[in-house]
XYZ file of C-alpha atoms in Angstrom:
352
model
C 353.818 397.737 137.743
C 350.943 397.307 135.297
C 350.318 393.726 134.213
C 350.737 393.286 130.468
C 347.610 391.738 128.998
C 346.883 389.919 125.775
C 344.962 393.028 124.699
C 348.179 395.071 125.041
C 350.118 392.581 122.892
C 347.393 392.521 120.224
C 347.301 396.323 120.073
C 351.081 396.573 119.808
C 351.159 393.995 117.001
C 348.158 395.432 115.178
C 346.086 392.237 115.280
C 342.898 391.105 116.999
C 342.979 389.631 120.493
C 341.805 386.249 119.154
C 344.650 386.220 116.601
C 347.224 387.061 119.277
C 345.799 384.333 121.532
C 345.999 381.732 118.786
C 349.575 382.657 117.877
C 350.751 382.493 121.503
C 348.971 379.192 122.228
C 351.857 376.699 122.675
C 349.534 373.794 121.969
C 349.106 374.819 118.326
C 351.632 374.537 115.462
C 353.984 377.523 115.291
C 352.953 380.054 112.636
C 355.690 381.659 110.513
C 353.537 384.485 109.136
C 354.506 388.152 109.383
C 351.676 388.863 111.842
C 352.772 385.937 114.021
C 356.291 387.321 114.083
C 354.967 390.742 115.148
C 352.870 389.187 117.923
C 355.787 387.206 119.349
C 358.103 390.223 119.167
C 355.494 392.418 120.892
C 354.958 389.801 123.616
C 358.694 389.598 124.280
C 359.197 393.376 124.184
C 356.310 394.067 126.563
C 357.179 391.174 128.904
C 353.863 389.382 128.387
C 353.389 386.188 130.398
C 350.551 383.884 129.388
C 348.049 383.125 132.156
C 347.520 379.380 131.647
C 344.649 379.186 134.134
C 342.764 382.085 132.540
C 343.323 380.637 129.067
C 342.000 377.286 130.232
C 338.875 378.889 131.650
C 338.218 380.713 128.375
C 338.565 377.478 126.441
C 336.490 375.532 128.930
C 339.358 373.179 129.811
C 341.502 372.768 132.933
C 345.059 372.753 131.604
C 345.675 369.322 133.136
C 346.750 366.025 131.607
C 346.053 362.648 133.191
C 348.864 360.091 133.040
C 348.308 356.410 133.765
C 351.208 354.038 134.490
C 351.272 350.478 135.865
C 353.477 351.486 138.813
C 355.881 354.260 139.762
C 358.242 351.795 141.461
C 359.162 350.793 137.893
C 362.091 353.047 136.953
C 361.020 353.228 133.308
C 357.523 354.410 134.216
C 358.912 356.941 136.690
C 361.255 358.298 134.001
C 358.388 358.547 131.528
C 356.155 360.418 133.966
C 358.939 362.857 134.875
C 359.477 363.524 131.167
C 355.737 364.081 130.620
C 355.520 366.331 133.682
C 358.421 368.482 132.424
C 357.072 368.649 128.880
C 353.624 369.584 130.184
C 355.028 372.298 132.462
C 356.897 373.808 129.505
C 353.512 374.162 127.768
C 351.737 375.678 130.739
C 350.021 372.398 131.635
C 349.970 370.269 134.767
C 350.288 366.454 134.708
C 348.449 364.227 137.198
C 349.529 360.608 137.584
C 347.614 357.499 138.648
C 348.778 353.882 138.943
C 346.845 350.692 138.268
C 349.233 347.731 138.194
C 348.481 345.281 135.391
C 344.805 344.892 136.324
C 342.225 345.969 133.717
C 339.536 346.743 136.319
C 341.945 348.950 138.297
C 342.977 350.607 135.042
C 339.372 351.480 134.140
C 338.761 352.823 137.658
C 341.912 354.971 137.534
C 340.850 356.440 134.175
C 337.388 357.269 135.511
C 338.976 358.967 138.529
C 341.209 361.097 136.291
C 338.310 362.034 134.029
C 336.224 362.961 137.100
C 338.927 365.536 137.835
C 338.257 367.009 134.377
C 341.642 366.347 132.837
C 341.752 367.554 129.234
C 343.174 364.277 127.948
C 344.948 361.080 128.923
C 348.415 359.653 128.331
C 348.401 355.890 128.915
C 351.559 353.837 129.420
C 349.547 350.756 130.339
C 348.322 349.452 126.978
C 348.181 345.704 126.494
C 347.548 344.213 123.084
C 344.282 342.703 124.399
C 343.339 345.795 126.433
C 339.714 346.980 125.936
C 340.385 350.434 127.447
C 341.745 352.257 124.346
C 338.780 350.975 122.329
C 336.415 352.248 125.030
C 338.090 355.676 125.008
C 337.842 355.871 121.226
C 334.138 355.038 121.364
C 333.563 357.684 124.051
C 335.546 360.312 122.163
C 337.994 360.840 125.035
C 341.261 362.465 123.848
C 344.035 360.023 124.650
C 347.497 358.931 123.561
C 349.368 355.689 124.230
C 353.003 356.159 125.305
C 355.846 353.607 125.164
C 353.343 350.844 124.342
C 350.758 350.794 121.552
C 347.707 348.820 120.469
C 348.391 349.788 116.819
C 345.083 351.708 116.650
C 344.989 354.628 119.095
C 347.412 357.560 118.599
C 350.767 356.485 120.034
C 354.140 357.990 120.914
C 356.635 355.156 121.122
C 360.223 354.130 120.581
C 361.165 352.069 117.519
C 361.447 348.927 119.636
C 361.896 346.593 116.686
C 364.967 348.607 115.720
C 366.138 348.649 119.347
C 365.905 344.862 119.617
C 367.757 344.555 116.328
C 370.564 346.900 117.463
C 371.036 345.014 120.742
C 371.189 341.618 119.035
C 373.309 342.836 116.113
C 375.814 344.171 118.644
C 376.165 340.726 120.226
C 376.409 339.017 116.842
C 379.108 341.471 115.762
C 381.047 340.494 118.891
C 381.020 336.892 117.662
C 378.152 335.524 119.762
C 375.783 333.114 118.032
C 374.272 331.433 121.070
C 372.236 334.446 122.180
C 369.238 334.090 124.494
C 366.493 336.710 124.804
C 364.247 337.706 127.704
C 361.593 339.775 125.872
C 359.227 340.381 128.792
C 355.476 339.627 128.833
C 353.811 338.787 125.533
C 350.903 341.194 126.191
C 353.104 344.283 125.741
C 353.886 345.711 122.306
C 357.361 346.615 123.580
C 358.102 342.954 124.308
C 356.832 341.759 120.939
C 358.667 344.437 118.984
C 361.990 343.933 120.793
C 361.660 340.186 120.236
C 360.920 340.839 116.560
C 364.114 342.892 116.310
C 366.078 340.052 117.925
C 364.636 337.537 115.467
C 365.374 339.818 112.490
C 369.026 340.185 113.488
C 369.429 336.447 114.073
C 367.750 335.587 110.761
C 369.850 338.159 108.915
C 372.992 336.491 110.311
C 371.563 333.066 109.403
C 371.755 331.977 113.042
C 369.023 329.562 114.228
C 367.053 330.358 117.386
C 366.280 327.266 119.498
C 362.988 327.521 121.382
C 364.887 327.269 124.674
C 366.669 330.557 123.900
C 363.440 332.625 124.157
C 362.056 333.034 127.680
C 358.995 335.242 128.262
C 358.592 336.617 131.779
C 357.533 339.736 133.679
C 359.462 343.011 133.481
C 360.962 343.029 137.009
C 364.370 342.201 138.492
C 363.188 338.946 140.098
C 361.513 337.949 136.819
C 364.820 338.436 135.039
C 366.777 336.520 137.662
C 364.407 333.549 137.534
C 364.160 333.511 133.725
C 367.920 333.850 133.224
C 368.614 331.108 135.775
C 366.260 328.789 133.902
C 367.542 329.516 130.397
C 371.244 329.391 131.360
C 370.711 326.136 133.248
C 368.806 324.515 130.376
C 371.211 325.765 127.685
C 374.642 326.211 129.347
C 376.266 326.867 125.964
C 374.653 330.321 125.757
C 377.311 333.033 125.687
C 375.111 336.151 125.603
C 371.697 337.386 126.758
C 369.607 340.249 125.400
C 367.155 341.365 128.092
C 364.284 343.604 126.965
C 364.733 346.073 129.812
C 367.454 347.002 132.289
C 365.683 345.398 135.251
C 365.655 342.063 133.423
C 369.309 342.582 132.508
C 370.236 343.279 136.137
C 368.346 340.147 137.139
C 370.424 338.297 134.551
C 373.629 339.656 136.110
C 372.458 338.339 139.479
C 371.606 334.930 138.027
C 374.978 334.709 136.298
C 376.782 335.384 139.570
C 374.742 332.709 141.348
C 375.575 330.227 138.587
C 379.265 331.087 138.793
C 379.402 332.821 135.410
C 381.356 336.066 135.314
C 380.115 339.005 133.217
C 381.504 339.700 130.653
C 384.211 337.007 130.878
C 381.752 334.099 130.708
C 378.571 335.845 129.604
C 377.750 339.065 127.753
C 374.548 340.911 128.708
C 372.658 343.728 126.968
C 369.695 345.579 128.490
C 367.202 348.155 127.245
C 366.101 351.715 128.241
C 369.408 353.022 129.671
C 368.006 353.727 133.131
C 370.247 355.821 135.451
C 371.625 352.804 137.336
C 372.741 350.999 134.166
C 375.987 352.915 133.833
C 376.762 352.865 137.561
C 376.900 349.112 138.165
C 380.145 347.344 139.090
C 380.057 346.059 135.523
C 378.408 348.938 133.611
C 375.549 347.631 131.493
C 375.492 347.769 127.709
C 371.963 348.886 126.859
C 369.689 350.560 124.333
C 368.861 354.174 125.161
C 365.207 355.246 124.862
C 364.643 359.037 124.416
C 361.916 359.501 127.031
C 361.888 363.274 126.494
C 361.018 362.869 122.809
C 358.346 360.282 123.580
C 356.785 362.581 126.196
C 356.830 365.596 123.862
C 355.360 363.494 121.073
C 352.550 362.287 123.329
C 351.580 365.838 124.278
C 351.755 366.954 120.637
C 349.365 364.158 119.667
C 347.057 365.039 122.546
C 347.032 368.724 121.571
C 346.205 367.786 117.991
C 343.187 365.800 119.181
C 341.882 368.487 121.525
C 342.213 371.092 118.750
C 340.141 368.923 116.405
C 342.954 367.827 114.084
C 341.743 364.711 112.284
C 345.165 364.001 110.731
C 346.840 362.594 113.842
C 350.111 360.839 112.979
C 351.867 358.520 115.419
C 355.294 359.511 116.734
C 358.185 357.026 116.689
C 361.468 357.942 118.410
C 364.794 356.368 117.453
C 366.734 354.303 120.039
C 370.539 354.297 120.409
C 372.858 351.459 121.416
C 375.109 352.379 124.379
C 378.032 349.892 124.557
C 379.549 349.381 128.006
C 381.534 346.723 129.865
C 378.866 344.010 130.165
C 379.386 342.860 126.569
C 382.664 341.771 125.021
C 384.054 339.951 122.009
C 383.728 336.179 122.097
C 387.077 335.847 120.288
C 388.782 338.034 122.911
C 387.220 335.904 125.657
C 388.550 332.722 124.039
C 392.008 334.262 123.589
C 391.992 335.237 127.252
C 391.076 331.702 128.290
C 393.724 330.290 125.957
C 396.326 332.597 127.460
C 395.396 331.519 130.979
C 395.675 327.845 129.977
C 399.126 328.415 128.459
C 400.189 330.254 131.598
C 399.048 327.359 133.754
C 400.922 324.852 131.584
C 404.177 326.837 131.748
C 403.900 327.245 135.503
C 402.965 323.623 136.080
C 399.663 324.656 137.669
C 396.586 322.485 136.989
């Protein structure tokens, strides 16, 4: 069977080869013109399949995207890379990943290694607010996009984390909780600062004061959450709810609560963030804020394509989070009624 070429499609549509190529380039905005419609119909009718490698050679690029994450053992980073990999594959691209921890020297080395492999652009999920790398990439003219985190300068595809923090905290306030602690994560990450800002907005809106002891910065891992929750619940035992800025911190909080003899949600309500796969499968399913990783990944690649095509009007992408209520959070009034009922039951039965 004869292979259908771009020349065949162009001839069938009555346009030049360069016009057909531009119309069928998934990296560019979709044209709605009559000629574009003819090209797409001809390509479908003839069974044309774009040769991504040949197209890359003609453009002088490699059809690859470099992705940098702190670690793939972090479920959130693994989910983001999978989403980027799938979105890239749908566009005829291939995503390469490198890890660097939270070390700036390792980060710079990983970027240099990716660039040495001639990736067409970079997607970075490692940005810290004091990170010199995005500035260096801007100065060098390297196409790049920040994903999940931002430095508020480089093109970024993120979630509306201020809104997410607000939704999580508002949920707990609506359940009657006023003594709400927050584990926002490390202060160097925009995600931590924005989720904390959302928490503070919700508390201020409800006219609920936030004692300094209720805010506990820490790392993003399970053990960080366990240690931070143990400390804050021990120092302020009156706390009835905790908003943790990711699901790992929330799971660490569940562990700390069990160690301290506090049942979730009977004695403590907990809300996480990201809606990782394990969140809904726990013994007490975790209330959390869902982050649309697929939209963030697609937005990152759109921003990267705009840069590589010379578009100077690059606009950041902000995806909307969604609160997912589950069993780890409950009404404070219902909890008190339950306790009151148990006390009455004990009195009637003569039990202490």
